GROMACS .gro file of C-alpha atoms in nm:
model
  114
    1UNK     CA    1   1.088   3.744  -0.177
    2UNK     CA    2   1.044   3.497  -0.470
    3UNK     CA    3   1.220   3.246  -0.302
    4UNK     CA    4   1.104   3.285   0.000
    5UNK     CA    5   0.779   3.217  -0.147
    6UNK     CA    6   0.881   2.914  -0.353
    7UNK     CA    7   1.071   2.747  -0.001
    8UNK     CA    8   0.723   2.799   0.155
    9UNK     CA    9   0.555   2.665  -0.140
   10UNK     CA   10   0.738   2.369  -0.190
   11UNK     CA   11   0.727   2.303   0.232
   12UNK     CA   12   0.343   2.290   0.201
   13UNK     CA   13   0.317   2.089  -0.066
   14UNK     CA   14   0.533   1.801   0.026
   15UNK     CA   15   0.366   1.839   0.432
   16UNK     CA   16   0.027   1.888   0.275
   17UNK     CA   17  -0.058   1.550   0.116
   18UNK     CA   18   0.076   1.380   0.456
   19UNK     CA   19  -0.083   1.578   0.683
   20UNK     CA   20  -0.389   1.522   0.540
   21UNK     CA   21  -0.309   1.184   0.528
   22UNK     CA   22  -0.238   1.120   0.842
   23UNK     CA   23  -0.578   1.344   0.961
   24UNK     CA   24  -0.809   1.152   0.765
   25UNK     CA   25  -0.653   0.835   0.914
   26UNK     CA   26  -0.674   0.902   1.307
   27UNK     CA   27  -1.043   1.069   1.204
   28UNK     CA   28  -1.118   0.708   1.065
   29UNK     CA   29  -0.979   0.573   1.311
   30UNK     CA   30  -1.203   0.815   1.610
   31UNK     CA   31  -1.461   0.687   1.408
   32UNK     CA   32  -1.412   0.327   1.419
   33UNK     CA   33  -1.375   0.361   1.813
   34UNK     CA   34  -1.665   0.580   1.836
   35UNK     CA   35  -1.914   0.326   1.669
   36UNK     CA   36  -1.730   0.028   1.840
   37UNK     CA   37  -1.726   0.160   2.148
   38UNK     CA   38  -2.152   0.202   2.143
   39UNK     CA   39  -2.190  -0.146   2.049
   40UNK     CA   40  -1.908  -0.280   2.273
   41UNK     CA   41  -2.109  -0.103   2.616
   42UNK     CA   42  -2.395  -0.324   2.518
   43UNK     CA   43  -2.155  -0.659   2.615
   44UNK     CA   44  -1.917  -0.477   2.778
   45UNK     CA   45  -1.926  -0.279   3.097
   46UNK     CA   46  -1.811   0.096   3.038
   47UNK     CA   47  -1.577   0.080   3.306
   48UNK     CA   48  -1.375  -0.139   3.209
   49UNK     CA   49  -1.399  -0.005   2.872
   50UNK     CA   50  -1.011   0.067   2.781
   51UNK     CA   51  -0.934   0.333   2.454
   52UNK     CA   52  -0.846   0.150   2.139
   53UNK     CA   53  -1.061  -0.151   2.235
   54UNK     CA   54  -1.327  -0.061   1.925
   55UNK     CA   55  -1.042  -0.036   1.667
   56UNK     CA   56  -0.907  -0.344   1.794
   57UNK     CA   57  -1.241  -0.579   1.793
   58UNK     CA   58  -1.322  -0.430   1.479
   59UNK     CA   59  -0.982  -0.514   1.333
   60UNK     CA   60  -1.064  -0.902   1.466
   61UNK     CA   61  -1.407  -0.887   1.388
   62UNK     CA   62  -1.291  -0.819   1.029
   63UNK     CA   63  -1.024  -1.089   1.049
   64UNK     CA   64  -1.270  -1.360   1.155
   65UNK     CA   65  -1.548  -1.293   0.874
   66UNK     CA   66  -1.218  -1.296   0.633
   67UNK     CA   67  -1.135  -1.636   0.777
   68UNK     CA   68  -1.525  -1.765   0.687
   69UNK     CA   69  -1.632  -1.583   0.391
   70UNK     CA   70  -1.551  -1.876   0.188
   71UNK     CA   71  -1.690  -2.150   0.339
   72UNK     CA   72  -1.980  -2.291   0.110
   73UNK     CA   73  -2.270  -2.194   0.427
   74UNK     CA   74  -2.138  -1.827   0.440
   75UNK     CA   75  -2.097  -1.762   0.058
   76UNK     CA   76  -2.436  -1.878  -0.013
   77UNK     CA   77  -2.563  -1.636   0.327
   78UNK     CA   78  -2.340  -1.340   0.153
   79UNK     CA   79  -2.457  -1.419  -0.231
   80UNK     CA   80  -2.773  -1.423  -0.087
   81UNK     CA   81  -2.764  -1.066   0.097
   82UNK     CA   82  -2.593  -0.947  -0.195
   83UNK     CA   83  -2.891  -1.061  -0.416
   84UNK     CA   84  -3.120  -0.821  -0.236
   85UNK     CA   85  -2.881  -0.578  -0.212
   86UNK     CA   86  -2.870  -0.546  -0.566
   87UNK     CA   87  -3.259  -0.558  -0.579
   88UNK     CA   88  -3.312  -0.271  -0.354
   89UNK     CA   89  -3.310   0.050  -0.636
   90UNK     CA   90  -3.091   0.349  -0.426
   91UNK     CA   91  -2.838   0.073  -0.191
   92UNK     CA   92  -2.823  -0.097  -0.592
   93UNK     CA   93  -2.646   0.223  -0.677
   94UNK     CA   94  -2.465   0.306  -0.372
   95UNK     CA   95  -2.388  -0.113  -0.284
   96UNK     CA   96  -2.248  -0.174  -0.696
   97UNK     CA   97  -2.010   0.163  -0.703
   98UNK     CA   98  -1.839   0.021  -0.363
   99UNK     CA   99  -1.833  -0.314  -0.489
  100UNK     CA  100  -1.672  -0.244  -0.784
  101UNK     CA  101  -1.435   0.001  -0.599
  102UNK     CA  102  -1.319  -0.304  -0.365
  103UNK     CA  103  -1.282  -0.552  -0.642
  104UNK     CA  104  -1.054  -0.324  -0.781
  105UNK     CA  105  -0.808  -0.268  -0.490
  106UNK     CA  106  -0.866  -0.637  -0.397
  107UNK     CA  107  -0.542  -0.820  -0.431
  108UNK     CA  108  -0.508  -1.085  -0.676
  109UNK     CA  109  -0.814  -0.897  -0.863
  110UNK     CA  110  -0.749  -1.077  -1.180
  111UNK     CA  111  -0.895  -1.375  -1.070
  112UNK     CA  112  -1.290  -1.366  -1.025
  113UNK     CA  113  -1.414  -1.575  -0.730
  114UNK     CA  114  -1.803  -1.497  -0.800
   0.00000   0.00000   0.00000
């Protein structure tokens, strides 16, 4: 019985972790096409709405402000926003603990653009 109960043990804990993984990814993901897809029907006639079209504008949408966030106009917009951001006493908290969280997965993190 004992090692029927380690196999089963050892079976859960090495499906576990990806399992989980992969949930909380295709959750994200129904997420993503969820919001997307309510802002898309605004532009976009529902009808010709096609699944995966959210996750996909989003992924260009985040592309495209990664192509101009360094442009001298949109820094000062975005260090601007940020400003009040950090102003603003509960989205100080809540906008500072993600920002710090990004800069740290950012790559190349050792260098400090601001």
């Amino acid at each position: 019985m004992k090692n029927i109960t380690t196999t089963f043990l050892k079976g859960l804990f090495t499906l576990l972790p990806l399992l989980l993984s992969i949930y909380v990814l295709l959750w994200f993901l129904n997420w993503v096409e969820g919001f997307s897809r309510s802002a898309i029907s605004v532009f976009w006639p529902e009808s010709l709405y096609i699944p995966g079209m959210g996750v996909i504008v989003v992924v260009i949408l985040i592309y495209g402000f990664g192509t101009v966030v360094d442009r001298p106009f949109t820094r000062w917009a975005f260090n601007l926003m940020e400003g009040l951001f950090r102003e603003v006493p509960i989205i100080k908290t809540v906008y500072v603990a993600i920002k710090d969280f990004t800069e740290y997965l950012k790559p190349n993190r050792n260098k400090k653009s601001n």
